[in-house]
mmCIF file with all atom_site columns, C-alpha atoms and ligand atoms in Angstrom:
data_model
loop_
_atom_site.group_PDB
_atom_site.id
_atom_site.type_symbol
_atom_site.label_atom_id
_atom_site.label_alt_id
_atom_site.label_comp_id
_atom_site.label_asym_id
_atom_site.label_entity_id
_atom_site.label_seq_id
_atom_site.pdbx_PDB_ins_code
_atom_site.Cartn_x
_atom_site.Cartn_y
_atom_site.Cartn_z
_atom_site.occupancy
_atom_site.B_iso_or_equiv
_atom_site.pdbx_formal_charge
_atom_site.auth_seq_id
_atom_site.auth_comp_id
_atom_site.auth_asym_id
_atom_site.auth_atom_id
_atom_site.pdbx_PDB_model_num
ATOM   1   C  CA  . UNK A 1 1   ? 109.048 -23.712 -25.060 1.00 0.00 ? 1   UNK A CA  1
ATOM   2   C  CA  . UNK A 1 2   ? 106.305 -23.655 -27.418 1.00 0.00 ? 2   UNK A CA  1
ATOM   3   C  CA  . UNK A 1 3   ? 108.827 -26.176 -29.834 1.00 0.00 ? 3   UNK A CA  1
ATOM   4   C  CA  . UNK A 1 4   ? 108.814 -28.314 -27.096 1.00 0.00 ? 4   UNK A CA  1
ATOM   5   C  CA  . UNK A 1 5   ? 104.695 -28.545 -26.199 1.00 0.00 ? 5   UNK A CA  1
ATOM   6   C  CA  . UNK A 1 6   ? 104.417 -28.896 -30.317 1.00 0.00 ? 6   UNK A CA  1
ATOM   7   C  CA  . UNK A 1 7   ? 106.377 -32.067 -30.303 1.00 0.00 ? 7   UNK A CA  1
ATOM   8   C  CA  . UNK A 1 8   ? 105.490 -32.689 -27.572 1.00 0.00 ? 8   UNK A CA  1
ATOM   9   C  CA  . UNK A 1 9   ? 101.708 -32.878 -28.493 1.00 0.00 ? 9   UNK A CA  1
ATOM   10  C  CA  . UNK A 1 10  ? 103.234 -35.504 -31.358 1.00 0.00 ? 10  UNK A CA  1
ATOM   11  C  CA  . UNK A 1 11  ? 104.613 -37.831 -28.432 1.00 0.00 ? 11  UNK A CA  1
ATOM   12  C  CA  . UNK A 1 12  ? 101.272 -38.081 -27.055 1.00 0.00 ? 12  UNK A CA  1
ATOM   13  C  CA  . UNK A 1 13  ? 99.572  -38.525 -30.515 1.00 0.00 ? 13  UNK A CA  1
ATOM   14  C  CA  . UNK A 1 14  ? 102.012 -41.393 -29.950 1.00 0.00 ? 14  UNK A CA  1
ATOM   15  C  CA  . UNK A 1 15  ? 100.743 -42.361 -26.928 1.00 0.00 ? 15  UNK A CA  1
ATOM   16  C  CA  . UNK A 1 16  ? 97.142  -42.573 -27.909 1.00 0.00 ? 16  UNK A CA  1
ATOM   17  C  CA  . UNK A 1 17  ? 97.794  -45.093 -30.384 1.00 0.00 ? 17  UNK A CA  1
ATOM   18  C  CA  . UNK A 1 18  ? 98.855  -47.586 -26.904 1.00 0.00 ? 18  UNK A CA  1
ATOM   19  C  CA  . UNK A 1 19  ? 96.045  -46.747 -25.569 1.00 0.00 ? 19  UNK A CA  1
ATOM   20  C  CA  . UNK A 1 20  ? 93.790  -47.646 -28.805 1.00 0.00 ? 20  UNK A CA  1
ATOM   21  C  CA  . UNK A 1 21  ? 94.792  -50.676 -28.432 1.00 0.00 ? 21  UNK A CA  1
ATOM   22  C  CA  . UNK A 1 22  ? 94.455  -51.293 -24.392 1.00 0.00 ? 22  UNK A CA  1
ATOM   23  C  CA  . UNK A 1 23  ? 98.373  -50.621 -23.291 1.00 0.00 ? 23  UNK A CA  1
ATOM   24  C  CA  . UNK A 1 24  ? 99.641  -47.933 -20.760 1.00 0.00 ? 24  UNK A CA  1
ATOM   25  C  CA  . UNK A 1 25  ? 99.621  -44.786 -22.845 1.00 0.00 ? 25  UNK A CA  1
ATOM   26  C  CA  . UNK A 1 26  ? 103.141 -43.661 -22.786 1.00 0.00 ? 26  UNK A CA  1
ATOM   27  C  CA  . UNK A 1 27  ? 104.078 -42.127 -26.555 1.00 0.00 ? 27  UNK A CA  1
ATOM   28  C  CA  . UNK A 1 28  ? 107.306 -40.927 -27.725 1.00 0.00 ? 28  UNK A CA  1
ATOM   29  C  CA  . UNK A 1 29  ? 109.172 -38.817 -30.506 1.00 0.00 ? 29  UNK A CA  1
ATOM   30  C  CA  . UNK A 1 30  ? 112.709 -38.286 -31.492 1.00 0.00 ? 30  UNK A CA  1
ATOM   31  C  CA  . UNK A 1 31  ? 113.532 -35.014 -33.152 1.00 0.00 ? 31  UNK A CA  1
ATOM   32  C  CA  . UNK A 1 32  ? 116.611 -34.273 -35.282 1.00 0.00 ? 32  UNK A CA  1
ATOM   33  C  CA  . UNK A 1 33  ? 117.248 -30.759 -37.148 1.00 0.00 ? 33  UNK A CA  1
ATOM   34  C  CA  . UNK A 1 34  ? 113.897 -29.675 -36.240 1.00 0.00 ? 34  UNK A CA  1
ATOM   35  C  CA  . UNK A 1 35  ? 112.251 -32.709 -37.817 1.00 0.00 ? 35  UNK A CA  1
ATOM   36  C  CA  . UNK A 1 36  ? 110.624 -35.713 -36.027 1.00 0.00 ? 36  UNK A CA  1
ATOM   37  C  CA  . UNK A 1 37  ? 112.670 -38.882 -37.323 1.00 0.00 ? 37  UNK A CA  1
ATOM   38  C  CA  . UNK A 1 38  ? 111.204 -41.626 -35.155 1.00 0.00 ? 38  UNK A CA  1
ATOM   39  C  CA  . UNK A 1 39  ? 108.074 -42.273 -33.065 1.00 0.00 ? 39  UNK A CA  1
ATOM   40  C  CA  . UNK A 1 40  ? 107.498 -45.039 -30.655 1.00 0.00 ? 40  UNK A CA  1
ATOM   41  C  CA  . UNK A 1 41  ? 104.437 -46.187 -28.076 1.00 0.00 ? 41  UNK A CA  1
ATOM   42  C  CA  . UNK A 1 42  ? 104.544 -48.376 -25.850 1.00 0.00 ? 42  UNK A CA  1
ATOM   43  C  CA  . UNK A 1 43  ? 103.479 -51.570 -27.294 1.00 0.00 ? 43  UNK A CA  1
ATOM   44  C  CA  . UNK A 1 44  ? 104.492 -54.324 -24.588 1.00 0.00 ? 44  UNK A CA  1
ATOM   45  C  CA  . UNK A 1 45  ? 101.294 -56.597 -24.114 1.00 0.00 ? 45  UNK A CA  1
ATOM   46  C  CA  . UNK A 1 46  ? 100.776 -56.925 -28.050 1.00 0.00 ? 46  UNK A CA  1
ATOM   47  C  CA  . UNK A 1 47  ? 104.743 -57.829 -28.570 1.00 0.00 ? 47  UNK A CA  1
ATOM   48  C  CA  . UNK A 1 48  ? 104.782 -59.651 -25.670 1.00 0.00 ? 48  UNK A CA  1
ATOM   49  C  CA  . UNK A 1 49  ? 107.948 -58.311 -25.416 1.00 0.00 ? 49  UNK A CA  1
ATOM   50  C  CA  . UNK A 1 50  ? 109.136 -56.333 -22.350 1.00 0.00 ? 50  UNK A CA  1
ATOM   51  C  CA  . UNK A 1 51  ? 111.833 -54.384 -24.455 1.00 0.00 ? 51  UNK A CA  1
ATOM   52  C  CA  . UNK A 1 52  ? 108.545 -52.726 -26.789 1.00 0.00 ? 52  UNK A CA  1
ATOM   53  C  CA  . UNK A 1 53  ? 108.683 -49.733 -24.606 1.00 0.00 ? 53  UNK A CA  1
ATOM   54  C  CA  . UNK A 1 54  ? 107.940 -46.734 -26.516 1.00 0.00 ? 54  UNK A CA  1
ATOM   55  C  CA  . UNK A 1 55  ? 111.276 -45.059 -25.982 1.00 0.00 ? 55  UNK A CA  1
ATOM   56  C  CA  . UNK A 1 56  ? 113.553 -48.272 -27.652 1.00 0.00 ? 56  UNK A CA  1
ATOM   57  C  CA  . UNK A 1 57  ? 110.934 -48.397 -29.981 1.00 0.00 ? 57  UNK A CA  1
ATOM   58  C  CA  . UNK A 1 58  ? 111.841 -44.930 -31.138 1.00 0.00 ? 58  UNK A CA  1
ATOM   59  C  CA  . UNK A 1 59  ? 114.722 -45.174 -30.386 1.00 0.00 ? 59  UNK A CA  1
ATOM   60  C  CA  . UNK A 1 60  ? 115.702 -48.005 -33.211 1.00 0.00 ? 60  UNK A CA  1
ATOM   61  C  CA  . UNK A 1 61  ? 113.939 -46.327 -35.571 1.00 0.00 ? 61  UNK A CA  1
ATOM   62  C  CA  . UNK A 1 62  ? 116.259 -43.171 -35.355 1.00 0.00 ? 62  UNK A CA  1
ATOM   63  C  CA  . UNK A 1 63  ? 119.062 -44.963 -35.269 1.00 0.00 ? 63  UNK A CA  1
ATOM   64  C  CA  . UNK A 1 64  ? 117.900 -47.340 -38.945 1.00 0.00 ? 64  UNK A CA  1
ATOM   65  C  CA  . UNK A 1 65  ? 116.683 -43.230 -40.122 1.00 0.00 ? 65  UNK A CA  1
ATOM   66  C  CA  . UNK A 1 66  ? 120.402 -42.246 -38.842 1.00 0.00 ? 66  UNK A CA  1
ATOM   67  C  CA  . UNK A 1 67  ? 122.352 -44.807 -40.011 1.00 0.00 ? 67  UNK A CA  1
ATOM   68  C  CA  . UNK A 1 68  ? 123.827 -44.616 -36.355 1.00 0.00 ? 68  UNK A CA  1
ATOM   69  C  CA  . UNK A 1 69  ? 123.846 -46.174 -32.940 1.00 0.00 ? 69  UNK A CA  1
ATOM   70  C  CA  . UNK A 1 70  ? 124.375 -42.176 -31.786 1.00 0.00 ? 70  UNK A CA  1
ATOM   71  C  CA  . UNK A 1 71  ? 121.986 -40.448 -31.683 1.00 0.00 ? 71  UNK A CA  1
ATOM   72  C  CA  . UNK A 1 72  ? 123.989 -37.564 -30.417 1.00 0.00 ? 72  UNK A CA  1
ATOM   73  C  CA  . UNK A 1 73  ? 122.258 -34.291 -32.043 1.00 0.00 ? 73  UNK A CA  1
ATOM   74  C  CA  . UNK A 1 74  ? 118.592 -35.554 -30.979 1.00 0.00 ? 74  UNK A CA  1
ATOM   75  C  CA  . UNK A 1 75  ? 116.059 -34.537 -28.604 1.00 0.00 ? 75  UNK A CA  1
ATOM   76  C  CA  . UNK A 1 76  ? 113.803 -37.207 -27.484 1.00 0.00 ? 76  UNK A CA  1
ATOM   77  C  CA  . UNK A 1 77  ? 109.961 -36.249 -25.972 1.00 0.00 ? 77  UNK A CA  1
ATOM   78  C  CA  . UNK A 1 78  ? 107.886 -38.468 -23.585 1.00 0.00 ? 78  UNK A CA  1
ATOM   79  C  CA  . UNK A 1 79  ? 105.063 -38.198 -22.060 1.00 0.00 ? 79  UNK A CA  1
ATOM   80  C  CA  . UNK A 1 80  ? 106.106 -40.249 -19.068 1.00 0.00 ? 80  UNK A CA  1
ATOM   81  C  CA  . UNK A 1 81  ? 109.551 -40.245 -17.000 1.00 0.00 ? 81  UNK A CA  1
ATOM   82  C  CA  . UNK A 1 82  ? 111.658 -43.268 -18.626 1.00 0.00 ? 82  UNK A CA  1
ATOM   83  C  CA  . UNK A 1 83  ? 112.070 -46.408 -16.498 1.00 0.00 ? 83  UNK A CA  1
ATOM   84  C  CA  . UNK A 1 84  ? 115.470 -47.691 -15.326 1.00 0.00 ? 84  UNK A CA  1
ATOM   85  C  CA  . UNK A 1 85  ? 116.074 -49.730 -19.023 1.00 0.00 ? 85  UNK A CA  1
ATOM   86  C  CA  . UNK A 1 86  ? 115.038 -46.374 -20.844 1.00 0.00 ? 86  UNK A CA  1
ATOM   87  C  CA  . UNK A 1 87  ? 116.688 -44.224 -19.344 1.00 0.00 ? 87  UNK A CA  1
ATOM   88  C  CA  . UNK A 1 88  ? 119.778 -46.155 -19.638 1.00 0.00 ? 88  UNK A CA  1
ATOM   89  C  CA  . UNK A 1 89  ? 119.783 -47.153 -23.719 1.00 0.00 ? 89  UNK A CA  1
ATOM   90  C  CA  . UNK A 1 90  ? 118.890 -43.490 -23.702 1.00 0.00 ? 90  UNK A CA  1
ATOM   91  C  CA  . UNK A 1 91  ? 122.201 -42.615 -22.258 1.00 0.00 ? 91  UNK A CA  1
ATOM   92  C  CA  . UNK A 1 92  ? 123.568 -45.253 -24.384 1.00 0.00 ? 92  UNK A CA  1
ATOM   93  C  CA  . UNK A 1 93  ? 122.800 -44.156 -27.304 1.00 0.00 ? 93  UNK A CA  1
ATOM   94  C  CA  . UNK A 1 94  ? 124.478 -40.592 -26.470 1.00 0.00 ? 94  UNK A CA  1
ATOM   95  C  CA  . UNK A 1 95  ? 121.318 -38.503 -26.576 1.00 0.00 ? 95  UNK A CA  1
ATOM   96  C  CA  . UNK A 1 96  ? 122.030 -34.995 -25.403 1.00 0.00 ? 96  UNK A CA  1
ATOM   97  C  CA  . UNK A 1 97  ? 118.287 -33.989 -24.481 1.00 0.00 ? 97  UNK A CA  1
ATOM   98  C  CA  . UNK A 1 98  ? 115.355 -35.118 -23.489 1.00 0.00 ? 98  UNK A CA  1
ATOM   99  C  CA  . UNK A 1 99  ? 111.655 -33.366 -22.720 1.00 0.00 ? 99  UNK A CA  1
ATOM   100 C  CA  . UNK A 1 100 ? 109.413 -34.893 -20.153 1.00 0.00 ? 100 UNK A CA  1
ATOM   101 C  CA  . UNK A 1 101 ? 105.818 -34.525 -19.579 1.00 0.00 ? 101 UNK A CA  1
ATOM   102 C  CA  . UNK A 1 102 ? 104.852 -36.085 -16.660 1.00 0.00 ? 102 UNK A CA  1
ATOM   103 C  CA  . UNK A 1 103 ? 106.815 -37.972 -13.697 1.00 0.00 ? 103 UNK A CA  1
ATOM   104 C  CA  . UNK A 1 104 ? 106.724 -41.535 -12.739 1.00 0.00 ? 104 UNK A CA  1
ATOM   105 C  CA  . UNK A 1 105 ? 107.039 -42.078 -9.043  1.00 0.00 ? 105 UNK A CA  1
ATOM   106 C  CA  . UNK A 1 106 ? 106.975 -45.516 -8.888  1.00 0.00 ? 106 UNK A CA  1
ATOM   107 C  CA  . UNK A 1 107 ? 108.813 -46.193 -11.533 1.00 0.00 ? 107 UNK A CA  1
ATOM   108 C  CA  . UNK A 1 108 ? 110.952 -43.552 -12.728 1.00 0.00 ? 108 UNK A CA  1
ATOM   109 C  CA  . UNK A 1 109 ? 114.564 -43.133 -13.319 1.00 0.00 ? 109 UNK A CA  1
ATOM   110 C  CA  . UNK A 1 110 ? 114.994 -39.604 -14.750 1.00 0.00 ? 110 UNK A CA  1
ATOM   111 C  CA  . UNK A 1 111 ? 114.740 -38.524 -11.266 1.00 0.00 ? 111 UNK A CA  1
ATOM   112 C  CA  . UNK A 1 112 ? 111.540 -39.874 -8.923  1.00 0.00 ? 112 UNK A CA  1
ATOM   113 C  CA  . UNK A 1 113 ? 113.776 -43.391 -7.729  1.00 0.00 ? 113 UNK A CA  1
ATOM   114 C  CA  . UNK A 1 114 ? 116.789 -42.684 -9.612  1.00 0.00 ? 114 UNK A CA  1
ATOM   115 C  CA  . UNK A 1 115 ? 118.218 -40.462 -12.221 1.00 0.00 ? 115 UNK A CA  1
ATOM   116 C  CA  . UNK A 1 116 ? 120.530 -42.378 -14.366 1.00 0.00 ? 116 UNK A CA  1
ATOM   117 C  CA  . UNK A 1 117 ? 120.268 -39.389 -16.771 1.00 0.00 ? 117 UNK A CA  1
ATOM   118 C  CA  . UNK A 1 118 ? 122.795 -37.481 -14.672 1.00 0.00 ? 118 UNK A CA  1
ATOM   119 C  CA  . UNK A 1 119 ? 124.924 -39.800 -12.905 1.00 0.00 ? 119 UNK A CA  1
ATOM   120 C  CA  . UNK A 1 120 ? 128.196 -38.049 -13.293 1.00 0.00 ? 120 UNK A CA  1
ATOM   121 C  CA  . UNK A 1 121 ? 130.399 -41.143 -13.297 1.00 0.00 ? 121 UNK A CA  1
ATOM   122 C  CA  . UNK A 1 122 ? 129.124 -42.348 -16.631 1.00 0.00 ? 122 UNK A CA  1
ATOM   123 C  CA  . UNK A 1 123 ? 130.688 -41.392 -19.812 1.00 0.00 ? 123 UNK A CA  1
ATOM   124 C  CA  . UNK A 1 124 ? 127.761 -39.301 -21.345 1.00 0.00 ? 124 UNK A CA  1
ATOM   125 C  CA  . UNK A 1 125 ? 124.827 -37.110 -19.369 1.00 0.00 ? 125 UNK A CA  1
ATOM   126 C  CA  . UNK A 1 126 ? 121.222 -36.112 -20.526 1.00 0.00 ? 126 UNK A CA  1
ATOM   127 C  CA  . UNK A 1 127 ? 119.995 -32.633 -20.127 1.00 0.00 ? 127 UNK A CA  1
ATOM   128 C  CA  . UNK A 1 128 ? 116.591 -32.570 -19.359 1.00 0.00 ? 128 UNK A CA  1
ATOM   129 C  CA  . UNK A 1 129 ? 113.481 -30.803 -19.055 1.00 0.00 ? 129 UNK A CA  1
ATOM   130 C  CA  . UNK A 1 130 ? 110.072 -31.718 -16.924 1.00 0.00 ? 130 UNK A CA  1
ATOM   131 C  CA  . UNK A 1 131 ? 106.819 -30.913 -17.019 1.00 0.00 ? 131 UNK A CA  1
ATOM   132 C  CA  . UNK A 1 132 ? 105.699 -29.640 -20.263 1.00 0.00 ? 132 UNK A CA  1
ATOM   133 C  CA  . UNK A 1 133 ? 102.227 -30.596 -21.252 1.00 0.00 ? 133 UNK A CA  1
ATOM   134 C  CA  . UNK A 1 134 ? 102.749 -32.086 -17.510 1.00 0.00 ? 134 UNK A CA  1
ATOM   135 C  CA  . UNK A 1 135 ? 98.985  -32.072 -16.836 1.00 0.00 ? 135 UNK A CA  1
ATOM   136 C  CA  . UNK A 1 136 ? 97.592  -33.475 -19.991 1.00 0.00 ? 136 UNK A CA  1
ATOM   137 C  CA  . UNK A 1 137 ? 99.605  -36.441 -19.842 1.00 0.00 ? 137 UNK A CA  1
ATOM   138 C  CA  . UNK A 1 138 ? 98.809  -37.494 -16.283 1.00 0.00 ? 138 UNK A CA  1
ATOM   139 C  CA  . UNK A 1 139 ? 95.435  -36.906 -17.023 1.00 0.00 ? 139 UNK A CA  1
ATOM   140 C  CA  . UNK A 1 140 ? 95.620  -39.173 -20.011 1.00 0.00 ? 140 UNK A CA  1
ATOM   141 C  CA  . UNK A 1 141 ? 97.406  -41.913 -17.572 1.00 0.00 ? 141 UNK A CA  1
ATOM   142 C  CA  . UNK A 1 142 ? 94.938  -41.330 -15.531 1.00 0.00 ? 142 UNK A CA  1
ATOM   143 C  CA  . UNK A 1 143 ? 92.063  -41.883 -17.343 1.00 0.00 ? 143 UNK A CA  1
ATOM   144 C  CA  . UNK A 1 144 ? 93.547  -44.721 -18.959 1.00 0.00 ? 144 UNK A CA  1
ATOM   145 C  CA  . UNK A 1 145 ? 93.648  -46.452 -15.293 1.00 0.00 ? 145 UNK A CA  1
ATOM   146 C  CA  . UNK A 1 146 ? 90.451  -45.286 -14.465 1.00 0.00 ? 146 UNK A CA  1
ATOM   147 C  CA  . UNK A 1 147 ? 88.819  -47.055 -17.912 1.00 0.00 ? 147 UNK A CA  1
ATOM   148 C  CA  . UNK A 1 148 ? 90.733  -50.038 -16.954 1.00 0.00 ? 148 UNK A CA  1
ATOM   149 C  CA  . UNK A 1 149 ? 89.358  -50.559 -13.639 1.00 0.00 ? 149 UNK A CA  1
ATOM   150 C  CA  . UNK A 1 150 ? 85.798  -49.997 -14.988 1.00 0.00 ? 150 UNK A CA  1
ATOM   151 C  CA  . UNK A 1 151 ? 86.471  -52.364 -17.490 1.00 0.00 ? 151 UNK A CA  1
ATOM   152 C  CA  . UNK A 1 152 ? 87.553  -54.619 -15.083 1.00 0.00 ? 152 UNK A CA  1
ATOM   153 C  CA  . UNK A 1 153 ? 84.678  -54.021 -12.680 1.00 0.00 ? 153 UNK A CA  1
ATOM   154 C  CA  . UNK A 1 154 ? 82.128  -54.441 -15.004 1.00 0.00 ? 154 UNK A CA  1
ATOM   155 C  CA  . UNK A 1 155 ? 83.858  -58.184 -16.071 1.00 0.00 ? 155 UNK A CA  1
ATOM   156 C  CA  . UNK A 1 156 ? 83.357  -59.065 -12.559 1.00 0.00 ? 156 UNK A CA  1
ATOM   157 C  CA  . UNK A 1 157 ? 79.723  -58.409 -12.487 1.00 0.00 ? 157 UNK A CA  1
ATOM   158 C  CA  . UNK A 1 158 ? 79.435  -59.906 -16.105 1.00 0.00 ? 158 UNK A CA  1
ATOM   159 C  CA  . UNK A 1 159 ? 80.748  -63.525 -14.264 1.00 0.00 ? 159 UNK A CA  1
ATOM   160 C  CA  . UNK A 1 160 ? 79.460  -62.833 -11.159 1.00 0.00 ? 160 UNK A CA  1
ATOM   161 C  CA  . UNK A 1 161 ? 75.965  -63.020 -12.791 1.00 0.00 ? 161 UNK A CA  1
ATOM   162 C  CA  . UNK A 1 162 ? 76.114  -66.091 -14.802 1.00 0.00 ? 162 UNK A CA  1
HETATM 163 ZN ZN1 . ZN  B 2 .   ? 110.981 -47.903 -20.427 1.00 0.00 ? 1   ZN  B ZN1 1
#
């Protein structure tokens, strides 16, 4: 438990580094032999690139530190349930655990809509654990959102007055 809130607190080091530079904070970190290997954030707006979610990110880096599309002794931490395209390279790439902070209801697939980490008719399954550091990281989404919609309010007023 405490191994998993210390690299855990890495993934959302991670994470900060999105929100530095205005994207969803969502942070990640792949672990292997008790040493991180790869990190990823999300970085979609600055790649303009839909695939830049923090998990592939991390998830090619492990596999270029690896030398190896499997990542099969690895245990990947987010601070935010994977989406449907996550969750499934995750699978894909054979990891055996992950660690999730927070859940995604309306987006989620490592559970809230679906869980594609457990679907027993696929070759390979994902154990997985929820909720550490749970509050922290929903608070940091949440703040995030709230900044945003200041931000936004405040460029509203900005045109609304010249
Ligand atoms: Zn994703």
């Amino acid at each position: 438990m405490e191994q998993d809130e210390k690299y855990m607190k890495e993934a959302i080091k991670q994470a900060k580094k999105a929100w530095k530079i205005g994207e969803v904070p969502i942070g990640c970190v792949i672990v292997y032999q008790d040493k991180i290997i790869a990190r990823g954030y999300n970085r979609r707006k600055i790649d303009k690139n839909t695939l830049s979610h923090a998990e592939l990110n991390a998830i090619r880096k492990a596999s270029k530190v690896l030398g190896d599309w499997r990542l099969e002794e690895c245990t990947m931490y987010i601070t935010l349930e994977p989406c449907q395209m996550c969750a499934g390279a995750i699978v894909q790439a054979r990891i055996p655990k992950v660690v999730i902070a927070c859940m995604n209801p309306k987006a989620g697939c490592a559970g809230s809509i679906l869980n594609l980490l457990q679907v027993p008719q696929f070759n390979h399954q994902v154990e997985a654990t929820y909720g550490v550091l749970e509050e922290e990281c929903s608070k940091m989404l949440k703040d995030f959102f709230k900044e945003l919609r200041q931000k936004a309010k405040e460029e509203k007023c900005k045109h609304s007055e010249s």
